[in-house]
XYZ file of C-alpha atoms in Angstrom:
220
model
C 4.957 -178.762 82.722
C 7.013 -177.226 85.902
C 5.635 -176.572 88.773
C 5.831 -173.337 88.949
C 3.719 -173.268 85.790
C 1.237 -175.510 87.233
C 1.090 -173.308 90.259
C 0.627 -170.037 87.957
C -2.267 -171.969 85.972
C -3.941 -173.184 89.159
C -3.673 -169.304 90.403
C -4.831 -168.177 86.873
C -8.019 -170.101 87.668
C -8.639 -168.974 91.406
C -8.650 -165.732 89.907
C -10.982 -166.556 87.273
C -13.392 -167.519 90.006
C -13.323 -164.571 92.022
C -10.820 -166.127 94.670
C -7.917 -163.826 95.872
C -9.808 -160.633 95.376
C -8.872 -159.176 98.934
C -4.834 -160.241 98.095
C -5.372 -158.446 94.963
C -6.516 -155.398 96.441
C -3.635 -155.589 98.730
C -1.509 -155.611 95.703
C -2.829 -152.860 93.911
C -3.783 -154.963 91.018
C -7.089 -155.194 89.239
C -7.790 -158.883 88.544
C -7.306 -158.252 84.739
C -3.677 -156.909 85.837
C -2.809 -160.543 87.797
C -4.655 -162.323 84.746
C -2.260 -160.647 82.318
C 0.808 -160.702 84.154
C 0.218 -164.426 85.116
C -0.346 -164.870 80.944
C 3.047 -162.937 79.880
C 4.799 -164.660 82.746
C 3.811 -168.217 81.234
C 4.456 -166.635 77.526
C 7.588 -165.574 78.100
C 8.543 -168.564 80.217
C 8.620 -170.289 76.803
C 10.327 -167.948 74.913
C 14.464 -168.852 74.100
C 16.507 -166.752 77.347
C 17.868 -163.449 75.677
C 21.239 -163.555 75.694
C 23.329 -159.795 77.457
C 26.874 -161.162 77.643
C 28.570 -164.415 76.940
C 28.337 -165.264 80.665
C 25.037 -163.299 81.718
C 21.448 -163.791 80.233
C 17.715 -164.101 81.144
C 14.627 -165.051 80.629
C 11.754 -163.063 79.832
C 9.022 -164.786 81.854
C 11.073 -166.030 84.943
C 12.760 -162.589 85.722
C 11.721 -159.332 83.265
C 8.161 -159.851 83.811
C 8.131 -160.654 87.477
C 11.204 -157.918 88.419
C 8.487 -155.529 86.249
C 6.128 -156.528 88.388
C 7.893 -155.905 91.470
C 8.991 -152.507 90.451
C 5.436 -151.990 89.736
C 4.170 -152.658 93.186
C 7.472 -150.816 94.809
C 6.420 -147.535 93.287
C 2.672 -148.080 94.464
C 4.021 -148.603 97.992
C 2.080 -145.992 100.032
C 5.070 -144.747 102.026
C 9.043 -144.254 101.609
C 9.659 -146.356 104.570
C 7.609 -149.274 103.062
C 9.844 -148.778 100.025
C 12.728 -148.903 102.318
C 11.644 -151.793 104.139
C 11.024 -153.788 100.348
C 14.419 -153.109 99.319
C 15.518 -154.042 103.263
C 14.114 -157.327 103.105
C 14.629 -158.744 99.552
C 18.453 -157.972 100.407
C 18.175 -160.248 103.519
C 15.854 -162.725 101.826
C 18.690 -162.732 98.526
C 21.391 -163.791 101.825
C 19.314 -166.148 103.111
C 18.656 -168.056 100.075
C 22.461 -167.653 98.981
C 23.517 -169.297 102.098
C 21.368 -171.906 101.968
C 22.792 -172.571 98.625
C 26.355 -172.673 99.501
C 25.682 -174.815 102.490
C 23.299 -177.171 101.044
C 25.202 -180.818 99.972
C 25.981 -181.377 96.865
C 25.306 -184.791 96.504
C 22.246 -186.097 95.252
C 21.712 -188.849 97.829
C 22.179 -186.319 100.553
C 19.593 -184.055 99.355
C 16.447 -184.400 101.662
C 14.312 -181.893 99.600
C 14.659 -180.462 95.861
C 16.738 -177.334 96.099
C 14.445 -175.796 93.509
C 11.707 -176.268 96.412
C 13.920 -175.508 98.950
C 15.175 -172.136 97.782
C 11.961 -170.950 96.733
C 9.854 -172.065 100.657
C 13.196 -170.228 102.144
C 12.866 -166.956 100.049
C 9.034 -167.055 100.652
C 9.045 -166.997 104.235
C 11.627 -165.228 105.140
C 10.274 -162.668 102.400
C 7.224 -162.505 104.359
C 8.854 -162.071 107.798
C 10.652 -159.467 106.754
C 8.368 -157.785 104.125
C 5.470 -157.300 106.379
C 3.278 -156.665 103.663
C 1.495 -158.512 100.877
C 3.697 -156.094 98.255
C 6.802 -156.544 100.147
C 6.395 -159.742 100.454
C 6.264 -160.104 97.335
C 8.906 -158.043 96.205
C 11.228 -159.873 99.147
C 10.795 -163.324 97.581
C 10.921 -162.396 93.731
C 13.709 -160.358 93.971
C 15.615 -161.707 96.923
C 16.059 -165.259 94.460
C 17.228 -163.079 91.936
C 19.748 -161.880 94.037
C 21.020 -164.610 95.491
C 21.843 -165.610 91.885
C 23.407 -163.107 91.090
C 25.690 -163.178 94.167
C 26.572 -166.927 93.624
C 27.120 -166.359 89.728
C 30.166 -163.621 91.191
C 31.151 -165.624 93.525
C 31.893 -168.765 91.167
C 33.406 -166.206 88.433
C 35.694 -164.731 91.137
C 36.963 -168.572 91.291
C 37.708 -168.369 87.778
C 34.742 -170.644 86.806
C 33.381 -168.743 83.439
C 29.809 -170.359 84.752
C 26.935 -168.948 82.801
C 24.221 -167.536 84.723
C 20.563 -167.570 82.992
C 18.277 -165.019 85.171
C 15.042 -166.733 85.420
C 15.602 -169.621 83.600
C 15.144 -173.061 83.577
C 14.671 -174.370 87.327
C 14.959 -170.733 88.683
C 11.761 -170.178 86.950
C 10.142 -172.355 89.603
C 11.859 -171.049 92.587
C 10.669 -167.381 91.390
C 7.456 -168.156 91.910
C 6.991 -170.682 94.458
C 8.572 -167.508 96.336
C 6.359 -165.358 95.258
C 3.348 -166.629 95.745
C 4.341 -168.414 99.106
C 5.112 -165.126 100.407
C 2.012 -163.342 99.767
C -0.144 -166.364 100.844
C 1.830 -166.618 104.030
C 1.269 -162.779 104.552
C -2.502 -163.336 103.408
C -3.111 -166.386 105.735
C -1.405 -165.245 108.591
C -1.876 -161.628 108.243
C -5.178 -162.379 108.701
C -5.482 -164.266 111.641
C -3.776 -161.514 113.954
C -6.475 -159.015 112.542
C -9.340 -161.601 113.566
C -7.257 -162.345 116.728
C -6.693 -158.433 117.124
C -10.319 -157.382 116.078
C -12.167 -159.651 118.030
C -15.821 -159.294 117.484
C -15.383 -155.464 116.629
C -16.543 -155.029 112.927
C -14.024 -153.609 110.105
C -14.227 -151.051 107.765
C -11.869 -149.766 104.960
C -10.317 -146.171 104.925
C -7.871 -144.647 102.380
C -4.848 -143.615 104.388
C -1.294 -143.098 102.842
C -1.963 -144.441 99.396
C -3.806 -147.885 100.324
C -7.111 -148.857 102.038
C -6.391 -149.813 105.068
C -8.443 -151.461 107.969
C -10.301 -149.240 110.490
C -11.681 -150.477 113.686
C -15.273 -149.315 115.114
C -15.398 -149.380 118.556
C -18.805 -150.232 120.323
C-alpha cells in the first residue's frame, strides 16, 4: 500500500470518529461527502489508467476524482475573488512544484528526500500560502501537481522525447494527496492559531456571510 493510500485510510477513520468536522465545514462537505470521495478516490486508484492519446492518459482515482472534487469546492467558493485567488494560486503552486522538478538531481545518491514527498510538502505549502483558505488550499495543491505535470510532460515532448504522461498515476497518486491534505491541515492548524491569537479571550460565534459561515467576534 502507498502512502498516499495509507494517509487516505488513516483520514477515512478520523472522519469516522467525528475528527475534522470543523475542516469539513470549511469545505462545504458533509462527512458522508469526504467518506465517499475518500472511497472512489481509493477505488479508482486501483482501477487500470484510461488511456486519451498514445502519449496522454489518467487515472481515475489520482486525478478525475480529486480535479472533481476541486471543481466542486471552486464553484462553492463564496465570492468571485476567492475563485480568482484558487485559480491564482494553483498556477503558482503548479510553477513551484515544476521548478523544483527540473532543478532537483537526478541521481539517486544525491537525492536527500523522495521526490514523490518532496513535490507533494512543496505543493502543500505553498498551496496554503497562497490559497488562504481551507478550499483554496486545497484546490492550490491538487491542481497545482497536476499542472506541473502537465507543463513538464510539454516540455520533454517539445525535446522530441514521445514521454508518456499518466495524470494521477502511479507515484503522482501520492504526491496528489500528500498535497492535498497537507494544505488544508496547514491552513487548519495554522489558520487557527491567528484566530486564537487574534480573538484573545473574546468568545466566537458563526454568521452566514457571502456563501460560508464565517467567524464573528462579540465584543465585551
Amino acid at each position: 500500500m502507498t502512502i498516499g493510500l495509507v494517509l487516505l485510510v488513516i483520514a477515512g477513520i478520523l472522519l469516522l470518529f467525528g475528527v475534522g468536522q470543523r475542516v469539513l465545514d470549511k469545505l462545504r462537505l458533509t462527512d458522508r461527502q469526504a467518506l465517499l470521495f475518500i472511497a472512489l478516490i481509493i477505488a479508482g486508484g486501483f482501477l487500470p489508467d484510461i488511456a486519451v492519446t498514445p502519449l496522454f492518459a489518467f487515472n481515475i482515482g489520482g486525478a478525475l476524482i480529486p480535479l472533481s472534487l476541486c471543481v466542486y469546492l471552486w464553484i462553492k467558493a463564496g465570492t468571485a475573488k476567492e475563485r480568482a485567488r484558487c485559480i491564482a494560486a494553483a498556477l503558482v503552486t503548479g510553477a513551484v512544484v515544476y521548478a523544483l522538478g527540473r532543478f532537483m538531481p537526478d541521481e539517486p545518491e544525491e537525492i536527500v528526500i523522495d521526490p514523490n514527498w518532496m513535490h507533494g510538502l512543496a505543493a502543500g505549502v505553498v498551496g496554503y500560502l497562497f490559497g488562504r483558505s481551507r478550499r483554496g488550499a486545497f484546490i492550490a495543491g491538487v491542481v497545482g501537481v497536476m499542472l506541473s505535470s502537465v507543463a513538464n510532460a510539454v516540455y520533454v515532448w517539445s525535446q522530441g522525447v514521445d514521454q508518456r504522461l499518466v495524470l494521477g498515476g502511479a507515484g503522482a497518486f501520492d504526491v496528489v494527496v500528500i498535497s492535498g491534505l497537507l494544505a488544508v491541515l496547514l491552513s487548519e492548524l495554522i489558520g487557527e492559531l491567528i484566530e486564537r491569537a487574534t480573538r484573545g479571550n473574546r468568545k466566537p460565534a458563526l454568521e452566514f456571510k457571502d456563501g460560508d459561515f464565517v467567524r464573528k467576534e462579540h465584543r465585551k
